[in-house]
Amino acid sequence: MSTALDYLKGLSVLVLFQLLGEGLAQVLPIAVPGPVLGMILLFFTLRQLDPPGWLVKTAGRLIGLLSLFFIPAGLGIFFLPEAMQQQWPAILAAIVGGTLLSIALTGLTLKALTRGITEQ
Amino acid sequence: MTEVLHREPMDLLFSVGLLALTLCAYFAALRAFQKARHFSLLHPLVSSCLLIAALLYSFDIDYARYQRANSIFYWLLGPATVALAIPLDREFARIRALAQPLLLTLLFGAIAAPLSAVTLAALFGADPLTLLSLTPKSVTTPIALGIAKEIGALAELTAGVVIFTGVVGAIAGPRLLSLIGVDDERLQGFTLGINAHGVGTARAFDISPLCGAFSSLALGLTGVLTALTLPTLLLWLAKIL
């Protein structure tokens, strides 16, 4: 019971910060989504005060389930719009080749830039 | 009248069934993934999507209907994104130690990701609208959709490409990075976050909380940086080309 209450409290705080983020997004001139702004706001709050145990617990559980939350959106790959079906070789090249290429490029850049710092 | 009364509980039951389908597929996929000792092609997101897609096709169930029944998961993505602030705060000291190389890599990655996608697609003869729709591909879904609207890209195409990019990054990213000698989990996490947004970040948390914290940071920063710069950059490119 206390666990359920912990999750309820944790989720309420996270949703509250999301709503604050959504509010801020309305005011800002750029298209940054509310949850990302909410994450930034919560981060700055946590710099000032330590998170209570129930918030840490809820966050850990939600983050552990991230893959589950992506399933309905990810399924979209199998139900593509017509426009995408015609150009699939180019799109596939970009998604597979482009992603692997940029992962390799950014990974190597980061490694080169951090040489000497990370070897501890 | 009787038909309406009859249909509504059935409709509700069907929705509950579709929701249960997602949960069952996910936990079965997770079980298989653990049994297969985290063999990356069996990533739970991939195998559960394949399973659900096969079932939806064979029973001729509309994808939009499925999405409606599973909207709770879209909703939970919001608080889950906010929750990333907690590992970020906890690992902040270790992140700050690498601040300068991380920021430089971020600037590089925010250009390298769309550029490599657009270059390859152009080589394969993509039309301009497709190329435009590919540019926000490494950014978290909600930001990518906002950018797509701003630059006049095809939103459905962008959404599909974004998720698929995340899946490719999550499956192949860690192995590719180890192969080219980027073994440090902090660097792997940051690279995953730049290139494969939330899906890559979920994968990074499978590796370790530290890896996940670096990925969360990159996910947020890449999203914000791309939202700030990409529309302007494209406008400027359109002028000189």
mmCIF file of C-alpha atoms in Angstrom:
data_model
loop_
_atom_site.group_PDB
_atom_site.id
_atom_site.type_symbol
_atom_site.label_atom_id
_atom_site.label_comp_id
_atom_site.label_asym_id
_atom_site.label_seq_id
_atom_site.Cartn_x
_atom_site.Cartn_y
_atom_site.Cartn_z
ATOM 1 C CA MET A 1 0.000 0.000 0.000
ATOM 2 C CA SER A 2 2.727 2.413 0.917
ATOM 3 C CA THR A 3 4.434 1.504 -2.378
ATOM 4 C CA ALA A 4 1.301 2.399 -4.347
ATOM 5 C CA LEU A 5 1.114 5.679 -2.471
ATOM 6 C CA ASP A 6 4.787 6.340 -3.182
ATOM 7 C CA TYR A 7 4.211 5.887 -6.920
ATOM 8 C CA LEU A 8 1.132 8.084 -6.792
ATOM 9 C CA LYS A 9 3.062 10.866 -5.047
ATOM 10 C CA GLY A 10 6.025 10.457 -7.407
ATOM 11 C CA LEU A 11 3.869 10.505 -10.516
ATOM 12 C CA SER A 12 2.020 13.601 -9.259
ATOM 13 C CA VAL A 13 5.275 15.524 -8.854
ATOM 14 C CA LEU A 14 6.513 14.467 -12.301
ATOM 15 C CA VAL A 15 3.214 15.449 -13.924
ATOM 16 C CA LEU A 16 3.291 18.765 -12.057
ATOM 17 C CA PHE A 17 6.722 19.537 -13.528
ATOM 18 C CA GLN A 18 5.494 18.453 -16.947
ATOM 19 C CA LEU A 19 2.599 20.915 -16.654
ATOM 20 C CA LEU A 20 4.998 23.685 -15.570
ATOM 21 C CA GLY A 21 7.064 22.781 -18.647
ATOM 22 C CA GLU A 22 3.993 22.911 -20.892
ATOM 23 C CA GLY A 23 3.180 26.340 -19.488
ATOM 24 C CA LEU A 24 6.705 27.579 -20.131
ATOM 25 C CA ALA A 25 6.590 26.139 -23.674
ATOM 26 C CA GLN A 26 3.568 28.347 -24.394
ATOM 27 C CA VAL A 27 5.573 31.442 -23.499
ATOM 28 C CA LEU A 28 8.859 30.551 -25.225
ATOM 29 C CA PRO A 29 9.144 31.434 -28.918
ATOM 30 C CA ILE A 30 10.679 28.039 -29.868
ATOM 31 C CA ALA A 31 9.097 24.627 -30.335
ATOM 32 C CA VAL A 32 10.519 22.803 -27.302
ATOM 33 C CA PRO A 33 8.046 20.283 -25.858
ATOM 34 C CA GLY A 34 6.693 20.654 -22.316
ATOM 35 C CA PRO A 35 8.165 17.394 -20.919
ATOM 36 C CA VAL A 36 11.711 18.385 -21.958
ATOM 37 C CA LEU A 37 11.293 21.790 -20.293
ATOM 38 C CA GLY A 38 9.783 19.993 -17.284
ATOM 39 C CA MET A 39 12.900 17.817 -17.101
ATOM 40 C CA ILE A 40 15.093 20.946 -17.125
ATOM 41 C CA LEU A 41 12.972 22.622 -14.407
ATOM 42 C CA LEU A 42 13.097 19.513 -12.200
ATOM 43 C CA PHE A 43 16.844 19.263 -12.747
ATOM 44 C CA PHE A 44 17.396 22.822 -11.489
ATOM 45 C CA THR A 45 15.092 22.149 -8.534
ATOM 46 C CA LEU A 46 17.108 19.044 -7.615
ATOM 47 C CA ARG A 47 20.302 21.100 -7.713
ATOM 48 C CA GLN A 48 18.854 23.000 -4.744
ATOM 49 C CA LEU A 49 17.279 20.168 -2.739
ATOM 50 C CA ASP A 50 17.694 16.401 -2.548
ATOM 51 C CA PRO A 51 14.902 14.295 -4.084
ATOM 52 C CA PRO A 52 12.780 12.296 -1.601
ATOM 53 C CA GLY A 53 13.046 8.495 -1.788
ATOM 54 C CA TRP A 54 9.605 8.009 -3.316
ATOM 55 C CA LEU A 55 10.440 10.321 -6.210
ATOM 56 C CA VAL A 56 13.663 8.446 -6.935
ATOM 57 C CA LYS A 57 11.747 5.157 -6.804
ATOM 58 C CA THR A 58 9.010 6.345 -9.192
ATOM 59 C CA ALA A 59 11.514 7.842 -11.625
ATOM 60 C CA GLY A 60 13.572 4.647 -11.662
ATOM 61 C CA ARG A 61 10.497 2.556 -12.392
ATOM 62 C CA LEU A 62 9.291 4.853 -15.204
ATOM 63 C CA ILE A 63 12.726 4.994 -16.824
ATOM 64 C CA GLY A 64 12.968 1.196 -16.639
ATOM 65 C CA LEU A 65 9.719 0.970 -18.588
ATOM 66 C CA LEU A 66 10.677 3.503 -21.320
ATOM 67 C CA SER A 67 10.820 0.788 -23.996
ATOM 68 C CA LEU A 68 7.243 -0.223 -23.164
ATOM 69 C CA PHE A 69 6.017 3.361 -23.617
ATOM 70 C CA PHE A 70 7.608 3.549 -27.083
ATOM 71 C CA ILE A 71 5.806 0.445 -28.400
ATOM 72 C CA PRO A 72 2.629 2.111 -29.753
ATOM 73 C CA ALA A 73 4.631 4.839 -31.542
ATOM 74 C CA GLY A 74 7.314 2.408 -32.732
ATOM 75 C CA LEU A 75 4.698 0.184 -34.350
ATOM 76 C CA GLY A 76 4.157 3.012 -36.842
ATOM 77 C CA ILE A 77 7.101 1.600 -38.818
ATOM 78 C CA PHE A 78 4.844 -1.233 -39.946
ATOM 79 C CA PHE A 79 2.018 1.086 -40.945
ATOM 80 C CA LEU A 80 3.800 3.707 -43.044
ATOM 81 C CA PRO A 81 2.042 6.360 -45.126
ATOM 82 C CA GLU A 82 1.952 5.853 -48.923
ATOM 83 C CA ALA A 83 4.475 8.627 -49.540
ATOM 84 C CA MET A 84 7.077 6.766 -47.540
ATOM 85 C CA GLN A 85 6.534 3.426 -49.261
ATOM 86 C CA GLN A 86 7.612 4.773 -52.659
ATOM 87 C CA GLN A 87 10.932 6.106 -51.407
ATOM 88 C CA TRP A 88 11.866 3.296 -49.098
ATOM 89 C CA PRO A 89 15.378 2.575 -50.483
ATOM 90 C CA ALA A 90 16.496 6.156 -49.837
ATOM 91 C CA ILE A 91 14.743 6.296 -46.473
ATOM 92 C CA LEU A 92 16.186 2.970 -45.400
ATOM 93 C CA ALA A 93 19.671 4.110 -46.440
ATOM 94 C CA ALA A 94 19.266 7.255 -44.370
ATOM 95 C CA ILE A 95 17.874 5.475 -41.328
ATOM 96 C CA VAL A 96 20.270 2.531 -41.236
ATOM 97 C CA GLY A 97 23.387 3.886 -42.980
ATOM 98 C CA GLY A 98 22.965 7.470 -41.820
ATOM 99 C CA THR A 99 22.391 6.506 -38.206
ATOM 100 C CA LEU A 100 25.359 4.113 -38.077
ATOM 101 C CA LEU A 101 27.580 6.665 -39.810
ATOM 102 C CA SER A 102 26.692 9.492 -37.443
ATOM 103 C CA ILE A 103 27.000 7.223 -34.378
ATOM 104 C CA ALA A 104 30.521 6.282 -35.479
ATOM 105 C CA LEU A 105 31.432 9.904 -36.266
ATOM 106 C CA THR A 106 30.117 11.366 -33.014
ATOM 107 C CA GLY A 107 31.514 8.486 -30.943
ATOM 108 C CA LEU A 108 34.989 8.927 -32.395
ATOM 109 C CA THR A 109 34.816 12.723 -32.024
ATOM 110 C CA LEU A 110 33.856 12.399 -28.376
ATOM 111 C CA LYS A 111 36.593 9.859 -27.756
ATOM 112 C CA ALA A 112 39.213 12.080 -29.381
ATOM 113 C CA LEU A 113 38.038 15.126 -27.393
ATOM 114 C CA THR A 114 38.028 13.290 -24.061
ATOM 115 C CA ARG A 115 41.364 11.542 -24.487
ATOM 116 C CA GLY A 116 43.238 11.820 -21.219
ATOM 117 C CA ILE A 117 40.163 12.774 -19.202
ATOM 118 C CA THR A 118 38.248 9.484 -19.271
ATOM 119 C CA GLU A 119 41.125 7.131 -18.454
ATOM 120 C CA GLN A 120 40.655 7.036 -14.706
ATOM 121 C CA MET B 1 -30.635 1.552 -29.056
ATOM 122 C CA THR B 2 -29.967 -2.026 -28.080
ATOM 123 C CA GLU B 3 -27.175 -2.033 -30.640
ATOM 124 C CA VAL B 4 -25.480 0.970 -28.980
ATOM 125 C CA LEU B 5 -25.840 -0.588 -25.556
ATOM 126 C CA HIS B 6 -24.463 -3.750 -26.959
ATOM 127 C CA ARG B 7 -21.567 -2.118 -28.776
ATOM 128 C CA GLU B 8 -20.136 0.137 -26.075
ATOM 129 C CA PRO B 9 -19.142 -2.514 -23.540
ATOM 130 C CA MET B 10 -17.727 -4.586 -26.421
ATOM 131 C CA ASP B 11 -15.722 -1.597 -27.629
ATOM 132 C CA LEU B 12 -14.374 -1.014 -24.133
ATOM 133 C CA LEU B 13 -13.501 -4.670 -23.763
ATOM 134 C CA PHE B 14 -11.702 -4.575 -27.117
ATOM 135 C CA SER B 15 -9.683 -1.541 -25.956
ATOM 136 C CA VAL B 16 -8.711 -3.326 -22.751
ATOM 137 C CA GLY B 17 -7.696 -6.320 -24.879
ATOM 138 C CA LEU B 18 -5.471 -4.153 -27.103
ATOM 139 C CA LEU B 19 -3.880 -2.597 -24.022
ATOM 140 C CA ALA B 20 -3.294 -6.053 -22.520
ATOM 141 C CA LEU B 21 -1.779 -7.121 -25.853
ATOM 142 C CA THR B 22 0.906 -4.412 -25.503
ATOM 143 C CA LEU B 23 1.686 -5.409 -21.915
ATOM 144 C CA CYS B 24 1.798 -9.148 -22.658
ATOM 145 C CA ALA B 25 3.929 -8.663 -25.781
ATOM 146 C CA TYR B 26 6.323 -6.404 -23.859
ATOM 147 C CA PHE B 27 6.807 -8.698 -20.876
ATOM 148 C CA ALA B 28 7.128 -11.785 -23.117
ATOM 149 C CA ALA B 29 9.710 -9.905 -25.220
ATOM 150 C CA LEU B 30 11.568 -8.815 -22.091
ATOM 151 C CA ARG B 31 11.644 -12.405 -20.845
ATOM 152 C CA ALA B 32 13.000 -13.644 -24.189
ATOM 153 C CA PHE B 33 15.609 -10.851 -24.167
ATOM 154 C CA GLN B 34 16.823 -11.866 -20.702
ATOM 155 C CA LYS B 35 16.831 -15.569 -21.608
ATOM 156 C CA ALA B 36 18.852 -14.782 -24.736
ATOM 157 C CA ARG B 37 21.364 -12.954 -22.516
ATOM 158 C CA HIS B 38 20.558 -9.530 -23.957
ATOM 159 C CA PHE B 39 21.164 -10.554 -27.596
ATOM 160 C CA SER B 40 20.644 -7.106 -29.147
ATOM 161 C CA LEU B 41 18.498 -8.104 -32.158
ATOM 162 C CA LEU B 42 15.950 -9.351 -29.625
ATOM 163 C CA HIS B 43 15.675 -5.883 -28.047
ATOM 164 C CA PRO B 44 12.235 -5.902 -26.347
ATOM 165 C CA LEU B 45 11.054 -2.906 -28.350
ATOM 166 C CA VAL B 46 11.823 -4.675 -31.634
ATOM 167 C CA SER B 47 10.433 -8.111 -30.862
ATOM 168 C CA SER B 48 7.273 -6.828 -29.174
ATOM 169 C CA CYS B 49 6.602 -4.455 -32.113
ATOM 170 C CA LEU B 50 7.057 -7.331 -34.586
ATOM 171 C CA LEU B 51 4.717 -9.535 -32.564
ATOM 172 C CA ILE B 52 2.000 -6.877 -32.213
ATOM 173 C CA ALA B 53 2.267 -5.829 -35.883
ATOM 174 C CA ALA B 54 1.885 -9.475 -36.968
ATOM 175 C CA LEU B 55 -1.217 -9.852 -34.781
ATOM 176 C CA LEU B 56 -2.779 -6.574 -35.966
ATOM 177 C CA TYR B 57 -2.248 -7.588 -39.595
ATOM 178 C CA SER B 58 -3.567 -11.109 -39.176
ATOM 179 C CA PHE B 59 -6.705 -10.010 -37.331
ATOM 180 C CA ASP B 60 -7.107 -6.986 -39.601
ATOM 181 C CA ILE B 61 -7.123 -4.468 -36.725
ATOM 182 C CA ASP B 62 -6.727 -0.792 -37.602
ATOM 183 C CA TYR B 63 -3.465 0.783 -36.335
ATOM 184 C CA ALA B 64 -5.332 3.966 -35.340
ATOM 185 C CA ARG B 65 -7.720 1.847 -33.260
ATOM 186 C CA TYR B 66 -4.772 0.189 -31.545
ATOM 187 C CA GLN B 67 -3.144 3.579 -30.884
ATOM 188 C CA ARG B 68 -6.333 4.913 -29.328
ATOM 189 C CA ALA B 69 -6.562 1.953 -26.949
ATOM 190 C CA ASN B 70 -2.901 2.400 -25.966
ATOM 191 C CA SER B 71 -2.856 6.175 -25.507
ATOM 192 C CA ILE B 72 -1.887 5.719 -21.826
ATOM 193 C CA PHE B 73 1.631 4.830 -22.995
ATOM 194 C CA TYR B 74 1.960 8.035 -25.048
ATOM 195 C CA TRP B 75 0.787 9.891 -21.968
ATOM 196 C CA LEU B 76 3.339 8.180 -19.697
ATOM 197 C CA LEU B 77 6.174 9.265 -22.030
ATOM 198 C CA GLY B 78 5.659 12.780 -20.609
ATOM 199 C CA PRO B 79 6.352 12.054 -16.893
ATOM 200 C CA ALA B 80 9.026 9.504 -17.940
ATOM 201 C CA THR B 81 10.861 12.285 -19.792
ATOM 202 C CA VAL B 82 10.621 14.561 -16.739
ATOM 203 C CA ALA B 83 11.932 11.652 -14.605
ATOM 204 C CA LEU B 84 15.223 11.723 -16.563
ATOM 205 C CA ALA B 85 16.146 14.766 -14.447
ATOM 206 C CA ILE B 86 16.832 12.478 -11.474
ATOM 207 C CA PRO B 87 19.717 10.379 -12.888
ATOM 208 C CA LEU B 88 20.941 13.573 -14.543
ATOM 209 C CA ASP B 89 21.140 15.308 -11.166
ATOM 210 C CA ARG B 90 22.742 12.291 -9.504
ATOM 211 C CA GLU B 91 25.525 11.988 -12.111
ATOM 212 C CA PHE B 92 25.986 15.719 -12.543
ATOM 213 C CA ALA B 93 29.464 15.838 -11.011
ATOM 214 C CA ARG B 94 30.724 13.266 -13.500
ATOM 215 C CA ILE B 95 28.984 15.050 -16.352
ATOM 216 C CA ARG B 96 30.467 18.423 -15.427
ATOM 217 C CA ALA B 97 33.963 16.937 -15.484
ATOM 218 C CA LEU B 98 33.446 16.307 -19.205
ATOM 219 C CA ALA B 99 31.437 19.455 -19.977
ATOM 220 C CA GLN B 100 33.669 20.924 -22.677
ATOM 221 C CA PRO B 101 34.144 17.808 -24.859
ATOM 222 C CA LEU B 102 30.463 16.964 -24.416
ATOM 223 C CA LEU B 103 29.326 20.367 -25.677
ATOM 224 C CA LEU B 104 31.696 20.307 -28.648
ATOM 225 C CA THR B 105 30.521 16.812 -29.588
ATOM 226 C CA LEU B 106 26.939 17.952 -29.232
ATOM 227 C CA LEU B 107 27.493 20.746 -31.767
ATOM 228 C CA PHE B 108 29.221 18.316 -34.109
ATOM 229 C CA GLY B 109 26.573 15.598 -33.678
ATOM 230 C CA ALA B 110 23.626 17.933 -34.174
ATOM 231 C CA ILE B 111 25.013 18.605 -37.674
ATOM 232 C CA ALA B 112 26.500 15.152 -38.436
ATOM 233 C CA ALA B 113 23.256 13.261 -37.758
ATOM 234 C CA PRO B 114 21.002 15.105 -40.224
ATOM 235 C CA LEU B 115 23.839 15.577 -42.734
ATOM 236 C CA SER B 116 24.751 11.887 -42.981
ATOM 237 C CA ALA B 117 21.083 10.941 -43.352
ATOM 238 C CA VAL B 118 20.389 13.547 -46.042
ATOM 239 C CA THR B 119 23.585 12.745 -47.966
ATOM 240 C CA LEU B 120 22.858 9.022 -48.098
ATOM 241 C CA ALA B 121 19.200 9.527 -49.006
ATOM 242 C CA ALA B 122 20.185 11.958 -51.779
ATOM 243 C CA LEU B 123 22.579 9.346 -53.193
ATOM 244 C CA PHE B 124 19.611 6.960 -53.337
ATOM 245 C CA GLY B 125 17.530 9.545 -55.180
ATOM 246 C CA ALA B 126 15.165 10.844 -52.510
ATOM 247 C CA ASP B 127 12.939 13.782 -53.472
ATOM 248 C CA PRO B 128 13.307 17.165 -51.689
ATOM 249 C CA LEU B 129 10.318 16.652 -49.389
ATOM 250 C CA THR B 130 11.737 13.330 -48.197
ATOM 251 C CA LEU B 131 15.140 14.918 -47.588
ATOM 252 C CA LEU B 132 13.539 17.708 -45.593
ATOM 253 C CA SER B 133 11.527 15.200 -43.555
ATOM 254 C CA LEU B 134 14.715 13.299 -42.679
ATOM 255 C CA THR B 135 16.532 16.263 -41.111
ATOM 256 C CA PRO B 136 15.063 16.041 -37.562
ATOM 257 C CA LYS B 137 15.521 12.246 -37.449
ATOM 258 C CA SER B 138 17.799 12.030 -34.407
ATOM 259 C CA VAL B 139 15.668 14.278 -32.222
ATOM 260 C CA THR B 140 13.130 13.085 -29.653
ATOM 261 C CA THR B 141 9.684 12.518 -31.242
ATOM 262 C CA PRO B 142 7.765 15.534 -29.858
ATOM 263 C CA ILE B 143 10.548 17.998 -30.765
ATOM 264 C CA ALA B 144 10.993 16.368 -34.187
ATOM 265 C CA LEU B 145 7.299 16.827 -34.944
ATOM 266 C CA GLY B 146 7.478 20.484 -33.901
ATOM 267 C CA ILE B 147 10.476 21.014 -36.188
ATOM 268 C CA ALA B 148 8.778 19.139 -39.062
ATOM 269 C CA LYS B 149 5.851 21.537 -38.855
ATOM 270 C CA GLU B 150 8.149 24.552 -38.767
ATOM 271 C CA ILE B 151 10.203 23.542 -41.843
ATOM 272 C CA GLY B 152 7.247 22.217 -43.846
ATOM 273 C CA ALA B 153 8.263 18.552 -43.790
ATOM 274 C CA LEU B 154 5.915 15.568 -43.954
ATOM 275 C CA ALA B 155 5.072 14.881 -40.289
ATOM 276 C CA GLU B 156 4.065 11.204 -40.693
ATOM 277 C CA LEU B 157 7.310 10.492 -42.491
ATOM 278 C CA THR B 158 9.346 12.281 -39.827
ATOM 279 C CA ALA B 159 7.601 10.377 -37.000
ATOM 280 C CA GLY B 160 8.282 6.969 -38.558
ATOM 281 C CA VAL B 161 11.878 7.848 -39.407
ATOM 282 C CA VAL B 162 12.555 9.145 -35.881
ATOM 283 C CA ILE B 163 11.393 5.973 -34.117
ATOM 284 C CA PHE B 164 13.152 3.699 -36.610
ATOM 285 C CA THR B 165 16.366 5.720 -36.192
ATOM 286 C CA GLY B 166 16.118 5.189 -32.433
ATOM 287 C CA VAL B 167 15.632 1.456 -32.923
ATOM 288 C CA VAL B 168 18.659 1.167 -35.242
ATOM 289 C CA GLY B 169 20.748 3.134 -32.756
ATOM 290 C CA ALA B 170 19.555 1.039 -29.814
ATOM 291 C CA ILE B 171 20.233 -2.263 -31.584
ATOM 292 C CA ALA B 172 23.528 -1.516 -33.284
ATOM 293 C CA GLY B 173 24.864 1.523 -31.409
ATOM 294 C CA PRO B 174 26.624 -0.015 -28.386
ATOM 295 C CA ARG B 175 28.155 -2.828 -30.436
ATOM 296 C CA LEU B 176 29.340 -0.478 -33.195
ATOM 297 C CA LEU B 177 30.879 1.867 -30.629
ATOM 298 C CA SER B 178 32.736 -0.957 -28.861
ATOM 299 C CA LEU B 179 33.955 -2.150 -32.254
ATOM 300 C CA ILE B 180 35.560 1.211 -33.081
ATOM 301 C CA GLY B 181 37.095 1.469 -29.615
ATOM 302 C CA VAL B 182 34.581 3.745 -27.872
ATOM 303 C CA ASP B 183 34.149 1.509 -24.811
ATOM 304 C CA ASP B 184 33.610 4.030 -22.026
ATOM 305 C CA GLU B 185 29.955 3.854 -21.011
ATOM 306 C CA ARG B 186 29.749 7.603 -20.438
ATOM 307 C CA LEU B 187 30.802 8.219 -24.044
ATOM 308 C CA GLN B 188 28.520 5.455 -25.336
ATOM 309 C CA GLY B 189 25.588 6.963 -23.452
ATOM 310 C CA PHE B 190 26.183 10.481 -24.756
ATOM 311 C CA THR B 191 26.574 9.212 -28.339
ATOM 312 C CA LEU B 192 23.349 7.188 -28.059
ATOM 313 C CA GLY B 193 21.448 10.207 -26.762
ATOM 314 C CA ILE B 194 22.662 12.445 -29.613
ATOM 315 C CA ASN B 195 21.829 9.940 -32.342
ATOM 316 C CA ALA B 196 19.000 7.790 -31.042
ATOM 317 C CA HIS B 197 17.016 10.028 -28.619
ATOM 318 C CA GLY B 198 14.614 8.306 -26.170
ATOM 319 C CA VAL B 199 14.831 4.814 -27.656
ATOM 320 C CA GLY B 200 18.630 4.970 -27.460
ATOM 321 C CA THR B 201 18.334 6.336 -23.909
ATOM 322 C CA ALA B 202 16.176 3.357 -22.864
ATOM 323 C CA ARG B 203 18.944 1.130 -24.236
ATOM 324 C CA ALA B 204 21.584 3.179 -22.395
ATOM 325 C CA PHE B 205 19.770 2.559 -19.092
ATOM 326 C CA ASP B 206 20.016 -1.187 -19.857
ATOM 327 C CA ILE B 207 23.810 -0.759 -19.887
ATOM 328 C CA SER B 208 24.024 1.227 -16.630
ATOM 329 C CA PRO B 209 22.481 4.203 -14.793
ATOM 330 C CA LEU B 210 25.632 6.226 -15.570
ATOM 331 C CA CYS B 211 25.337 5.450 -19.300
ATOM 332 C CA GLY B 212 21.649 6.380 -19.103
ATOM 333 C CA ALA B 213 22.345 9.709 -17.395
ATOM 334 C CA PHE B 214 24.775 10.743 -20.148
ATOM 335 C CA SER B 215 22.235 9.648 -22.759
ATOM 336 C CA SER B 216 19.445 11.648 -21.071
ATOM 337 C CA LEU B 217 21.624 14.737 -21.105
ATOM 338 C CA ALA B 218 22.410 14.327 -24.815
ATOM 339 C CA LEU B 219 18.754 13.628 -25.607
ATOM 340 C CA GLY B 220 17.623 16.895 -24.004
ATOM 341 C CA LEU B 221 20.461 19.047 -25.338
ATOM 342 C CA THR B 222 20.247 17.692 -28.908
ATOM 343 C CA GLY B 223 16.503 18.299 -28.934
ATOM 344 C CA VAL B 224 16.782 21.864 -27.730
ATOM 345 C CA LEU B 225 19.813 22.725 -29.906
ATOM 346 C CA THR B 226 18.221 21.264 -33.053
ATOM 347 C CA ALA B 227 14.921 23.031 -32.391
ATOM 348 C CA LEU B 228 16.828 26.306 -32.050
ATOM 349 C CA THR B 229 19.121 25.969 -35.063
ATOM 350 C CA LEU B 230 17.733 23.614 -37.737
ATOM 351 C CA PRO B 231 14.867 25.784 -39.043
ATOM 352 C CA THR B 232 17.167 28.820 -39.326
ATOM 353 C CA LEU B 233 19.971 26.768 -40.895
ATOM 354 C CA LEU B 234 17.617 25.323 -43.531
ATOM 355 C CA LEU B 235 16.253 28.777 -44.340
ATOM 356 C CA TRP B 236 19.775 30.035 -44.828
ATOM 357 C CA LEU B 237 20.712 27.019 -46.994
ATOM 358 C CA ALA B 238 17.610 27.492 -49.129
ATOM 359 C CA LYS B 239 18.731 31.082 -49.815
ATOM 360 C CA ILE B 240 22.252 30.243 -50.977
ATOM 361 C CA LEU B 241 21.320 27.129 -52.999
#
